[in-house]
Structures are given as C-alpha cells and as structure tokens.
Coordinates of C-alpha atoms in Angstrom, one line a residue:
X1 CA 84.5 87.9 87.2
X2 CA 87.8 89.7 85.7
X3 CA 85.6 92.1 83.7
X4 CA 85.2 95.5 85.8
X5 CA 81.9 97.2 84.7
X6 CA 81.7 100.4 85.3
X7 CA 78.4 101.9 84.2
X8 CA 76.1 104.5 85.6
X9 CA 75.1 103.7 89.4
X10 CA 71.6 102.6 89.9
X11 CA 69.4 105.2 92.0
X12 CA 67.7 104.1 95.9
X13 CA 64.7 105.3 95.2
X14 CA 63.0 101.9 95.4
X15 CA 66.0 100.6 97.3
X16 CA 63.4 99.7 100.3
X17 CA 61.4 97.1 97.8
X18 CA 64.3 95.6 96.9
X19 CA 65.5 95.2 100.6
X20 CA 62.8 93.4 100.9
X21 CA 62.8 90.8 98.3
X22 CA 66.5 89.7 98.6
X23 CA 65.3 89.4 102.6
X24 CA 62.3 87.4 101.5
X25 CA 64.7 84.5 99.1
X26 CA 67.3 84.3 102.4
X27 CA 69.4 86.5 100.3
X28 CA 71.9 86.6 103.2
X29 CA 74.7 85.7 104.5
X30 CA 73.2 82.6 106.5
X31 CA 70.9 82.0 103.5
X32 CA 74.1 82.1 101.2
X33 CA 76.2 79.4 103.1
X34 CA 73.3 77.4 103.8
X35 CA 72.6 77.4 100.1
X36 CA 76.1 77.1 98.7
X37 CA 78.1 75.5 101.5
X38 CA 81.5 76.5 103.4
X39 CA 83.4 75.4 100.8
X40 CA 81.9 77.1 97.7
X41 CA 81.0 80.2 99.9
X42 CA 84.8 80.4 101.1
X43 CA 85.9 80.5 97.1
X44 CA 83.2 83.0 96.2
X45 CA 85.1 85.3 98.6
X46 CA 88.5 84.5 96.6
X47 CA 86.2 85.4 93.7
X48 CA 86.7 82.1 92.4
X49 CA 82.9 81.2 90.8
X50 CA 83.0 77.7 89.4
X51 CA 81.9 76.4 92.8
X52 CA 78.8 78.5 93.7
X53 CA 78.0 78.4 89.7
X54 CA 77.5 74.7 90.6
X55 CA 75.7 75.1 93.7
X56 CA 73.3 77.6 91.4
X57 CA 72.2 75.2 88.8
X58 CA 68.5 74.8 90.2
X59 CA 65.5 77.6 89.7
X60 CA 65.1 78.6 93.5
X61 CA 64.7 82.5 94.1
X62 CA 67.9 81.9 96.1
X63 CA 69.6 80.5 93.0
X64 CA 68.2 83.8 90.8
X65 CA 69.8 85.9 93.0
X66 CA 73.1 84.5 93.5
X67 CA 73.7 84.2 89.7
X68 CA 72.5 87.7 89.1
X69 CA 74.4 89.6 91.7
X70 CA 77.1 87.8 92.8
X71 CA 78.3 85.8 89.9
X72 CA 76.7 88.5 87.4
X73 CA 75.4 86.0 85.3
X74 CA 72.5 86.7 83.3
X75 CA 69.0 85.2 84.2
X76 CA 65.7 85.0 82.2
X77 CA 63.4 87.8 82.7
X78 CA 60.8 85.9 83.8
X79 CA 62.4 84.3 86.8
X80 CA 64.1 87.5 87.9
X81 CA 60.4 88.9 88.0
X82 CA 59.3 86.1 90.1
X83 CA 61.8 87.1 92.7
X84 CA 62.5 91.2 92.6
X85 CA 60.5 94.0 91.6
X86 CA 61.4 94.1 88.2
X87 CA 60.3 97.3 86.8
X88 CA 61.5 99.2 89.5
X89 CA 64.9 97.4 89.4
X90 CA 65.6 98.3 85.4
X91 CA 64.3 101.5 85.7
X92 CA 66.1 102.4 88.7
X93 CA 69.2 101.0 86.8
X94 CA 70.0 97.9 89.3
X95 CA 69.3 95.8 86.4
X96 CA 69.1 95.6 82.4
X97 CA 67.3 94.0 80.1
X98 CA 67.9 92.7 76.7
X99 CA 66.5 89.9 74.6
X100 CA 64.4 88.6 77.3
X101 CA 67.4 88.6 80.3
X102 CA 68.5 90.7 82.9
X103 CA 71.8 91.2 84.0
X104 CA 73.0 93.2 87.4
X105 CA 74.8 96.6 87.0
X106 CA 76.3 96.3 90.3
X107 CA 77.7 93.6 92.8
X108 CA 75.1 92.9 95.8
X109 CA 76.9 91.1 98.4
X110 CA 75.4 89.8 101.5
X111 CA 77.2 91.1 104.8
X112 CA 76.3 89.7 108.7
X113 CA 76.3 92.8 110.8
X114 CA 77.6 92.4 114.5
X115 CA 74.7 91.7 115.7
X116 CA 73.5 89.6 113.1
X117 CA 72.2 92.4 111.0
X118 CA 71.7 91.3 107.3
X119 CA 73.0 94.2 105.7
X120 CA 73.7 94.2 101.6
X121 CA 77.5 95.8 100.4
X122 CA 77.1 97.7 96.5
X123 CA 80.4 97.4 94.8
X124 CA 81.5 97.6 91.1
X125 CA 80.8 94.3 89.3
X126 CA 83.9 92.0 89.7
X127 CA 85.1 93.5 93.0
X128 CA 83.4 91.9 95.8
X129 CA 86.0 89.6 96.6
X130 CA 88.0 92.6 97.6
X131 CA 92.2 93.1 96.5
X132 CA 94.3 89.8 95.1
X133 CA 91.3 87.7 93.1
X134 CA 90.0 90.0 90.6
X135 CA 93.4 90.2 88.1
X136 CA 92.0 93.2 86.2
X137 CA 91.2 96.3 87.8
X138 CA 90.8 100.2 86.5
X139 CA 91.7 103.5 88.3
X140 CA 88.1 104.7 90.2
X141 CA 86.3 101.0 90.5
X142 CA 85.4 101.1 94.1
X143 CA 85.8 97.8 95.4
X144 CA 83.8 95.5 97.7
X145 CA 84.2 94.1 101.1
X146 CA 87.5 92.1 101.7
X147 CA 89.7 91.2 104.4
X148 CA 90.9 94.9 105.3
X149 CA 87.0 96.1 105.7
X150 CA 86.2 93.3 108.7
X151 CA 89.4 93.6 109.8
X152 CA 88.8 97.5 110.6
X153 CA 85.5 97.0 111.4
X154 CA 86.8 94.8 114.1
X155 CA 89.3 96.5 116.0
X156 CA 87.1 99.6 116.1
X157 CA 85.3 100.8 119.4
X158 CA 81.9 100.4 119.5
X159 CA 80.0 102.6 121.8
X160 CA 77.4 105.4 121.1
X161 CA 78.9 108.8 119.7
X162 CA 77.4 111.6 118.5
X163 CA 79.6 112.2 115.7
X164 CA 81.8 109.5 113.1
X165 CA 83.8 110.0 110.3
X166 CA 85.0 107.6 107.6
X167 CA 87.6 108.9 105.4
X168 CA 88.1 107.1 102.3
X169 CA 84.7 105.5 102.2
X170 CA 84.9 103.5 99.4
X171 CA 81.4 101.1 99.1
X172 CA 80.4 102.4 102.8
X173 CA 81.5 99.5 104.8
X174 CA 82.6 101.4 107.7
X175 CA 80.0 104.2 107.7
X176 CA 77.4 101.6 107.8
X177 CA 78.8 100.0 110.8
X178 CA 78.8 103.2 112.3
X179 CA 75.6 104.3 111.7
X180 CA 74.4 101.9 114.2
X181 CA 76.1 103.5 117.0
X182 CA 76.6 107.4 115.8
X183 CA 74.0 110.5 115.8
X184 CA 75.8 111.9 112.9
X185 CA 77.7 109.7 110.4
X186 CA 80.3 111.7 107.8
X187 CA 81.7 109.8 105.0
X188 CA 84.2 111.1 102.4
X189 CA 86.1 109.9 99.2
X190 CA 88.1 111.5 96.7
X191 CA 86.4 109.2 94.3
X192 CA 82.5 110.6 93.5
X193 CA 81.7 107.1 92.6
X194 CA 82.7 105.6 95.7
X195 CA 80.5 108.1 97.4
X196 CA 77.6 106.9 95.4
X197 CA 78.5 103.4 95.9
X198 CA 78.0 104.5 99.7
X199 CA 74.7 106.3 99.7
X200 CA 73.6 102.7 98.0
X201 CA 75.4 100.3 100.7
X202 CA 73.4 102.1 103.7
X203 CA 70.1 102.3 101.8
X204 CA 69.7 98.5 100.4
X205 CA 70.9 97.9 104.1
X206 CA 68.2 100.1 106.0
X207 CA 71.1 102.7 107.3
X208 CA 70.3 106.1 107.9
X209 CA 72.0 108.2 105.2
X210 CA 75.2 109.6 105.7
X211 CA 76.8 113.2 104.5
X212 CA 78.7 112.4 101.8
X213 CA 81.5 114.8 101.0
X214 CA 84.5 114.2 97.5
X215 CA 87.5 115.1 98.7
X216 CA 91.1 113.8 99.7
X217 CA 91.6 113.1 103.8
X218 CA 90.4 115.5 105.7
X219 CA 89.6 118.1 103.0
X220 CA 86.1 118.2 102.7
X221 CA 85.9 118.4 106.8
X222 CA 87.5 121.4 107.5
X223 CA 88.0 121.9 111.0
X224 CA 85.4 119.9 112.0
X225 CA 85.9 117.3 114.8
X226 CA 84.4 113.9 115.6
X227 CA 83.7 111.7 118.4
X228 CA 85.0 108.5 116.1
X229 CA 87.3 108.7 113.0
X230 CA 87.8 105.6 110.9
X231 CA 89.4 104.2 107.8
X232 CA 90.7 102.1 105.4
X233 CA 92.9 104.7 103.1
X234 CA 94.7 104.3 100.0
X235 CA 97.7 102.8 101.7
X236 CA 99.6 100.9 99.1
X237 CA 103.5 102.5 98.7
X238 CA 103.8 102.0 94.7
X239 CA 104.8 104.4 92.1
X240 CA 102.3 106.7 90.7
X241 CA 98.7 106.7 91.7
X242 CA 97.0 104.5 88.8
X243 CA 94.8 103.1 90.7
X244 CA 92.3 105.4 93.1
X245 CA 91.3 102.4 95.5
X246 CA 94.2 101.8 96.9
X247 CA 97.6 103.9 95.5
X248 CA 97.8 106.7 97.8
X249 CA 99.8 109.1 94.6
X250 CA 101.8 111.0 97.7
X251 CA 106.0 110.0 98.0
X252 CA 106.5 106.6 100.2
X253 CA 104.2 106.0 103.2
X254 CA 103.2 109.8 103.4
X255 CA 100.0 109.5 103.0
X256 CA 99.5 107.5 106.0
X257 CA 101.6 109.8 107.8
X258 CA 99.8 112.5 107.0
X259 CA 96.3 111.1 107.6
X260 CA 97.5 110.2 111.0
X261 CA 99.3 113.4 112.0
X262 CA 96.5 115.4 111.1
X263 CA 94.2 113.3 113.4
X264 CA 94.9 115.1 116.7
X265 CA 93.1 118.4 115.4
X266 CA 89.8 116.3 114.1
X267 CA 88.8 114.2 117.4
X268 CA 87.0 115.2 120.1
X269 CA 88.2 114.7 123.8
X270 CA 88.5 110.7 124.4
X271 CA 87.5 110.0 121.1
X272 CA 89.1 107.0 119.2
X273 CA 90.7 107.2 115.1
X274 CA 91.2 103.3 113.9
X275 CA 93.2 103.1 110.4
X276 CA 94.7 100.4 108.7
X277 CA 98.2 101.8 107.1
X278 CA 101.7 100.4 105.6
X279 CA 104.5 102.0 106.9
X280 CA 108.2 101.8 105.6
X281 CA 111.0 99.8 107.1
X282 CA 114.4 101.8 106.2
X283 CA 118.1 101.3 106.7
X284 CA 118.6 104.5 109.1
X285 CA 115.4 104.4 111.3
X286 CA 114.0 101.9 113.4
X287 CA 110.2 101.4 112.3
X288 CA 109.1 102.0 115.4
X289 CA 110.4 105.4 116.1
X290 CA 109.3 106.1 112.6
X291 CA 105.7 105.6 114.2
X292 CA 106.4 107.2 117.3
X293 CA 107.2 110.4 115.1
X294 CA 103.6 110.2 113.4
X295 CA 101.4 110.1 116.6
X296 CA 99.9 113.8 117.2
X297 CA 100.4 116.1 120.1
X298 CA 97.4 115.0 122.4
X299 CA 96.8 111.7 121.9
X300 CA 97.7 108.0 123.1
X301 CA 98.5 105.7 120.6
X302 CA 98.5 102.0 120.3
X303 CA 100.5 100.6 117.0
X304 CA 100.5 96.9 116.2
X305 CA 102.5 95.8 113.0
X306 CA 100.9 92.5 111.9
X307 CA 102.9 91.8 109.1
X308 CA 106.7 92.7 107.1
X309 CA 107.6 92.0 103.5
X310 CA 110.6 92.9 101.9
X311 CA 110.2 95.1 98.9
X312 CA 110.2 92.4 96.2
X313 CA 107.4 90.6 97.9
X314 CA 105.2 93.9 98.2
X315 CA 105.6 94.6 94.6
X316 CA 105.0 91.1 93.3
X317 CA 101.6 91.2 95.5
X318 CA 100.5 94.2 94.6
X319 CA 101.3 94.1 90.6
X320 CA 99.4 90.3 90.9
X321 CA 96.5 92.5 92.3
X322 CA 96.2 94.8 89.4
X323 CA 96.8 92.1 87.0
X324 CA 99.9 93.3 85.8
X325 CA 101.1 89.4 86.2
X326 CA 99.3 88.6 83.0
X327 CA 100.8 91.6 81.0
X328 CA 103.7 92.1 78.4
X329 CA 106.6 90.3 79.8
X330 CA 108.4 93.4 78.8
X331 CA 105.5 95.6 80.1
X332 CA 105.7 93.7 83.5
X333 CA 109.5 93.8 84.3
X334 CA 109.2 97.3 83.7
X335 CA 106.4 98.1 86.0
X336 CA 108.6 95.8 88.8
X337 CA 111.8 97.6 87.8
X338 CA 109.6 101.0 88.5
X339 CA 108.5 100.0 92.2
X340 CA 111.7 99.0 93.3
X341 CA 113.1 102.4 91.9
X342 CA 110.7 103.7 94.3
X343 CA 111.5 101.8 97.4
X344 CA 115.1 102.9 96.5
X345 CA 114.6 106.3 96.6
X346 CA 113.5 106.3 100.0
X347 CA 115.9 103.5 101.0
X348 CA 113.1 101.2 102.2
X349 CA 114.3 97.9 102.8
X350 CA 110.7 96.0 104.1
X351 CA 106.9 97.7 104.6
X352 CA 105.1 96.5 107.5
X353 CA 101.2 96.6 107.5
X354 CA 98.9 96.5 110.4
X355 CA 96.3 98.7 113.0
X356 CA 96.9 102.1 114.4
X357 CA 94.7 103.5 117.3
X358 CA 94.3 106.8 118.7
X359 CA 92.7 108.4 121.2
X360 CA 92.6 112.0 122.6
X361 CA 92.9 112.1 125.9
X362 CA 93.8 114.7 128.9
X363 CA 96.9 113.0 129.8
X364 CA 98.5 112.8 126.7
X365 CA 97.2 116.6 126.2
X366 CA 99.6 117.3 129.4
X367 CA 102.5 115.8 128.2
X368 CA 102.6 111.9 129.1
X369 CA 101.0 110.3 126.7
X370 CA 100.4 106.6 126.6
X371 CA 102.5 104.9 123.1
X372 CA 102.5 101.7 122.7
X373 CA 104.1 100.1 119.6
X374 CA 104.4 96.4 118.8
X375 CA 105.0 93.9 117.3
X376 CA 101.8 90.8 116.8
X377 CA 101.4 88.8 114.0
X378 CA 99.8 86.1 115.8
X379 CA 95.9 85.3 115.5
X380 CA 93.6 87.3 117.8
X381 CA 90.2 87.5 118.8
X382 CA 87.5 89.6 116.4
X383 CA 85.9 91.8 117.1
X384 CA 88.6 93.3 118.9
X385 CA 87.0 96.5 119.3
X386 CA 86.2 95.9 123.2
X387 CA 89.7 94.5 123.8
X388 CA 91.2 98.0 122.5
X389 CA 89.0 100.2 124.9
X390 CA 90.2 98.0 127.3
X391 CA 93.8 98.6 126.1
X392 CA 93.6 102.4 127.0
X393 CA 91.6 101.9 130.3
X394 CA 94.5 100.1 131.6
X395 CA 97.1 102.6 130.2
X396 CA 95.3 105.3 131.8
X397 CA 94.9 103.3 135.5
X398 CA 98.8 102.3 134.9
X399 CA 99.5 106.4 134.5
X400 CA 97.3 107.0 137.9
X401 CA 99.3 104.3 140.3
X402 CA 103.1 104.5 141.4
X403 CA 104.0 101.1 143.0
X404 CA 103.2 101.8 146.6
X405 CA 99.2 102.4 144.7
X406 CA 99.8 99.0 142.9
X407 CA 101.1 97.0 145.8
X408 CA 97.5 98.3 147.8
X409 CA 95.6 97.5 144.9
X410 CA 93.3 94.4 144.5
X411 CA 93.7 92.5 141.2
X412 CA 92.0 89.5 139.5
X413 CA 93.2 86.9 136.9
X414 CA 91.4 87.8 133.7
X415 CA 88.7 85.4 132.2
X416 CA 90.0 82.8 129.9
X417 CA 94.2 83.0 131.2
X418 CA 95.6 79.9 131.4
X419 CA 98.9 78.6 133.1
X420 CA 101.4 76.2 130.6
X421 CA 104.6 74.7 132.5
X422 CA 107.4 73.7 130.1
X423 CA 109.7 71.2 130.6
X424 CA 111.4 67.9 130.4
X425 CA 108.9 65.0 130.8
X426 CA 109.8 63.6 134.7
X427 CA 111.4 67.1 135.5
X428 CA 110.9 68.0 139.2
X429 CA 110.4 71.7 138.2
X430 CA 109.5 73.3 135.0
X431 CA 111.8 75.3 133.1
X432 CA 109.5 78.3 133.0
X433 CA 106.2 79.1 133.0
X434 CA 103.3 80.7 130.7
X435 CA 100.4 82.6 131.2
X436 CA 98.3 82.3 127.9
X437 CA 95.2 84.1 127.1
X438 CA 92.3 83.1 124.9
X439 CA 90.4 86.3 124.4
X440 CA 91.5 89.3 122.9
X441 CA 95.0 89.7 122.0
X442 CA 95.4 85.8 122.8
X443 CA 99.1 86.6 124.5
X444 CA 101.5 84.7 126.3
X445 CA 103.9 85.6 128.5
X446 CA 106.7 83.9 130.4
X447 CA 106.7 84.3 134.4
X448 CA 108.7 83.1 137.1
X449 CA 107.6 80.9 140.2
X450 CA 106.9 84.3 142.2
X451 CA 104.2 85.5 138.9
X452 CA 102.9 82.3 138.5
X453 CA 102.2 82.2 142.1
X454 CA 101.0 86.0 142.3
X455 CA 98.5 85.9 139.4
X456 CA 97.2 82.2 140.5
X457 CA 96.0 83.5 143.7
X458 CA 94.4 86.7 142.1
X459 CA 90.9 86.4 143.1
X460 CA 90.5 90.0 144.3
X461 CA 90.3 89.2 148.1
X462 CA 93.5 90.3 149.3
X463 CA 96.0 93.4 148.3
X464 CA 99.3 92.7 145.7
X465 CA 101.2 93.5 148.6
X466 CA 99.5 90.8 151.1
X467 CA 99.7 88.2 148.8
X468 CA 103.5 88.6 148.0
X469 CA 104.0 88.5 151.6
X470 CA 102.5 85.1 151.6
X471 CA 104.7 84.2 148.5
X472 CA 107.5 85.6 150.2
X473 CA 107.4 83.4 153.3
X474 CA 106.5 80.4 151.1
X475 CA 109.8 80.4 149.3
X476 CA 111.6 82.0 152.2
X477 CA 112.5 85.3 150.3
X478 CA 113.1 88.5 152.1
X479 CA 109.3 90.2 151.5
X480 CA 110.9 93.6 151.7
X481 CA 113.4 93.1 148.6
X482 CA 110.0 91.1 146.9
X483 CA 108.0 93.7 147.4
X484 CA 110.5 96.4 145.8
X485 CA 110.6 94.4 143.0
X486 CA 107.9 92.5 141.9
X487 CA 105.5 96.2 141.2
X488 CA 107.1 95.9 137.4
X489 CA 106.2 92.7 136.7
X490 CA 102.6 93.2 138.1
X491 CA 102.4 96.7 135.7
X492 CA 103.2 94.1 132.6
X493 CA 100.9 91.4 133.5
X494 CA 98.1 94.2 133.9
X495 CA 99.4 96.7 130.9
X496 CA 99.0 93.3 128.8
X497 CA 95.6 92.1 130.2
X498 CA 96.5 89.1 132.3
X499 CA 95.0 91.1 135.4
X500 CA 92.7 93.1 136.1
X501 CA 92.5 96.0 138.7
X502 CA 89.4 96.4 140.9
X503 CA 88.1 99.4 142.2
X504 CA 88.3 100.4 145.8
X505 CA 84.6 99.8 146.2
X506 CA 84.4 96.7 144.1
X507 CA 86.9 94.1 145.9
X508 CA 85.9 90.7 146.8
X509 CA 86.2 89.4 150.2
X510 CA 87.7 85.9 151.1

C-alpha cells in the first residue's frame, strides 16, 4: 500500500448497483471485523496489510472484496463477476481489467454512520489509512478517512439545518455526515480531485449530492452564509506547500487564522463552525491569547488544545508522513534543517493541535461574548457533538444569572458524576474531594466539604440558597458569609457540567 495511484476517477453512474452488491457480501464495517477480526481490522487502519491479507486467503464474496478495494490486490475476473456488476464497474472505471484480472482504481472503505448507517468512503489507492502509515505520498492525492475525520465528525453538532458547508472537503467525509441532517449541503476544495472524490463518497453511500465548488476557504462561497460550517483544513505549519492535503502554503499557522477569522461573516444566527487546526506556541505570546485574538466579532468560542509538540517532534512526524524518513540522508537533513528555519522565523517554540467551536450568537453580537480556551488532553466521550451544544447552553444560562438568580435556582447532579475522596488509608477525613464525570468531557474537579455536600444533595427539590443554609448549620458556618461565597463555585461546577440548572417550571419537589 505505499504506491499512490492516481488515475482518472471512476464515474456514479451505476454507483447505485454497486451499493448494492458490496451491501449484499457484508461489505461493511460489521461485516469487515467480523470477517477479519479486531486485531487485523485495527492494523488495516494503520495500513499495515499482512494481517487482513491473511484473513483473505479463502474465495468468499467478502474475501473478493477486501482484496480488491482495500488491499488493492488483484482478483480473477471471474470471481470479481460473481460478486459486482462487472461490466458496469470497468466501464464506469471503478475497476480494470487485464489478462483475465481486475484490479480497483480507487480505495473503497467501509464507514459505520452514527446511526449505524453503512456508508462506503472513495479515496486515492493507498490512502485509506489516513496521515502516518502510507510513507509515500504526492501533492493532490486526496486522502481517506483517519483519525482527524471521526474526530471532527464527533465533536460536531448534530441537529437539522437548512444550510452546511464543508470547506476543504477532501473524500467528503464530513459533507456526508451532514447530509443527513442539512437541506442544503456545500462542499468545497481547492483540489478538483478531491471534489470528485466527494461526489463519489455520497453516491456509493446513498447521500444526496452536494454543490461542489474548487476553490481555497471561503472563495468559492462568496458572501454566502450557513446554518453549520465544518472542516478539516490543510493545517500542517511546514515550509512550502508540497503537499495539497494537508500543507496549508500560507506563513506559520495563518491559514487557520484566517479560516477562523473569516468565520463570523459566513454563519447564520446560532449557527455552529467546528475545525480542527494547529496553532503556534511562541516565546512572546501566550497561546491562549494568541486564540483569543482569532475568534470573530459575534461569536462565542470554545478552544480546546489536545495536544503540544515542540518543533523537532512536529517535523519528525510530519516528514515520517510524507516519507521523507526513507529519503537521501542528505535529502532528509535538509528538508528537517528547512522546517526548523521555518519555526524560527516566526519564533515558534511548540504547535498545539486540537478543536475550535464557534457559534454566532446575540450576546456575543452585543459585546459579551462567551470564550473559553483550555487546556484537555485527557480521553473524552465520542461523539461529543451533544456535549458541545450543551457547552454553550450553559454559557448562555451563566450570562443570564447574577448570583442572587443562582442562589434561587434549582440544580441537579448530572448523570454519570461520581464522588472520589483521597486520602491516607485510616484517615478520619479525606484530604480533598473529586467530583468525576463519565460522559462527555470526562472531568474532574477538586471540591471542598461545603461542594461536596452542595452537589450531593442536588436533586432539584430545593433552591442553591436553601440547601447551603442547611450546609451552613451543619458545619456551624455563618450562612450569610456561605452564601456570599459559595455562587462562584456553583458557576464552575455548572460552566463545567457537574450540574445542571432546571427551569422555573421544571423543578422537582421533595
């Protein structure tokens, strides 16, 4: 799998028949694992092929298919007739033939939808596996689904919109996940072939068509806006742009700076724009104010940075995923020498990668917008789409309520918190105490007794205020002085998801 073919794209005209023959061989995603098993499925995705080549030895349909399109193997003519429409395949270019075998001209990957769709990725042959496995790859291959792709898909919101946009669609991962929730689904690429690539995704997977436009960001939009905007750009800071996937060719992180920034002016009132982007960590700035700087004028943002490398680690992962590794010694060195020349001219010391929401809102449109910039490298829950919505509900209620309004409130314990007390083994007390979540976000937070008490009794029976008077008398504190100032602590545990506001007509009686 280190050879990158890139020949002429096959057409959809018969892309319905051949839906339905990889459907009818369980060429899916649960038909893949059954056949092949966790582990051999698990090194498919590292594009490593020895495994499922072994699981592939037999003459089942399932075995044709697997061979032809993911390990891109040839197969004899006759068995690929057995299981595919075969003259509509070669002559729609999916296949060739030669000397009595076929041979795919594109990667077909199996893809579980959220809802246990079985949807069917195109990529160029080679690139399924996504960035790090393939060793050898060419400016313009369009890549296939990898670990960036879910992880967008994840975090994004999913409710119905009338408009989407992906920008930088590459094989149309993310405009096929939103064409099951949008009226109107825009995709664009400056790369013509990743638009093909696109149009071929959502019809082997049964997706309404999308507009396809070529262009770079928000070019080929104009001043058109859009209920959701998503995508997975070229963010890669490297010198040059050699290769269109994922070298952005603009100085540093500025093209995700720019794609961001430009944001505001494309989404509609509460819409939501989910990118994945790398972002520069230099000697005179704190990151974080170097994000606060790229958020637009009318919209709330919420930044998590997943991960930091220094500059010698990005460039060794990033020339391993070109293959420049296995190059000229000479040739190598001065590739390296060239990205660290580029990191120096901007005085980067470190890029951080992870998730950056938006959404236009009212509020922030006013003046007070809701930023929130962080720091979470820690595991969390996917899909974390409903987890973000419910990030910006609470940031909104949290705007709405001074601490006379929280103290009236009514609040519950969200599903799944639990309460860890740490300590020495025998000790009367615990040293502190954590609240620990296992949905969403998965955080943990350190509370005193008073917290712990407060959230442990949040049933949503009884006001913040009433139950602090309880606690108050408990541990003989003045209530007064607990109630002036417990209202932060309670505006953490809610801006972080521990509890959850009720509404005036929905509060539970005791």
């Amino acid at each position: 799998m280190g050879h990158v073919s890139k020949t002429s794209l096959p057409a959809a005209d018969h892309a319905t028949r051949l839906r339905e023959a990889l459907l009818a061989a369980a060429f899916t995603a649960d038909g893949l694992l059954e056949l092949l098993g966790a582990p051999a499925y698990a090194a498919l995705a590292r594009s490593e092929t020895v495994p499922a080549l072994r699981a592939t030895r037999g003459d089942a349909p399932l075995d044709t298919l697997v061979r032809l399109f993911l390990l891109q193997r040839p197969v004899p003519a006759g068995r690929a007739a057995a299981v595919l429409p075969l003259t509509e395949c070669v002559a729609d270019g999916w296949l060739t033939e030669a000397d009595g075998e076929v041979r795919a001209t594109v990667d077909v990957r199996p893809y579980s939808g959220p809802e246990d769709q079985d949807w069917f990725i195109v990529s160029d042959l080679g690139c399924a596996g996504g960035a790090g496995g393939i060793g050898s790859h060419e400016e313009g291959v369009v890549l296939g689904i990898g670990g960036a792709s879910t992880t967008l898909a994840g975090i994004t919101v999913r409710r119905p919109v009338g408009s989407a946009l992906d920008v930088g669609t590459g094989s149309g991962i993310q405009a096929l996940h939103a064409a099951q929730h949008a009226t109107r689904v825009t995709a664009t690429d400056l790369n013509p072939r990743a638009l093909d690539f696109t149009r071929l995704t959502l019809a082997l997977s049964g997706a309404a068509p999308a507009d396809l436009r070529e262009g770079s960001l928000y070019e080929p939009v104009g001043t058109e806006t859009y209920d959701l905007i998503v995508s997975n750009p070229p963010f890669v800071i490297s010198p040059g742009a050699r290769l269109t996937y994922r070298d952005g060719g603009m100085a540093g992180d500025d093209l995700c700076r720019t794609l961001v920034q430009q944001t505001g002016d494309r989404l509609n009132e509460g819409g939501y724009a989910h990118f994945l982007a790398n972002w520069q960590h230099t000697e005179d700035e704190e990151w974080q104010d170097r994000l606060r700087s790229w958020v637009p004028q009318g919209c709330d943002a919420w930044i998590v940075q997943r991960e930091v490398q220094d500059v010698t680690q990005y460039a060794e992962l990033w020339l391993r995923d070109s293959g420049d590794h296995r190059t000229d010694p000479a040739e190598y060195a001065a590739r390296y020498d060239a990205w660290l020349d580029e990191f120096e001219a901007h005085g980067a010391k470190g890029v951080g990668f992870g998730w950056i929401t938006l959404r236009k809102s009212a509020a922030a449109a006013a003046g007070e917008p809701s930023i929130v910039i962080e720091e979470w490298p820690h595991a969390v829950e996917q899909p974390l789409g409903p987890a973000v919505e419910a990030h910006f509900a609470r940031q909104d209620y949290l705007r709405e309520q001074d601490d006379a309004a929280l103290l009236a409130a009514h609040f519950t314990l969200a599903a799944e918190v639990v309460q860890e007390q740490v300590g020495l083994p025998g000790a009367e007390d615990p040293e502190h105490v954590v609240l620990r979540q296992n949905r969403g976000m998965r955080r943990a937070t350190k509370v005193d007794a008073v917290g712990a008490g407060f959230a442990g009794v949040c049933d949503g029976s009884l006001p913040a205020g009433r139950i602090l008077d309880a606690i108050a008398q408990l541990m003989n504190e003045d209530p007064v002085l607990l109630r002036d100032r417990t209202p932060q602590a309670i505006r953490l545990l809610v801006e972080e998801g521990f509890l959850e506001p009720l509404p005036p007509g929905g509060r539970m009686t005791g």
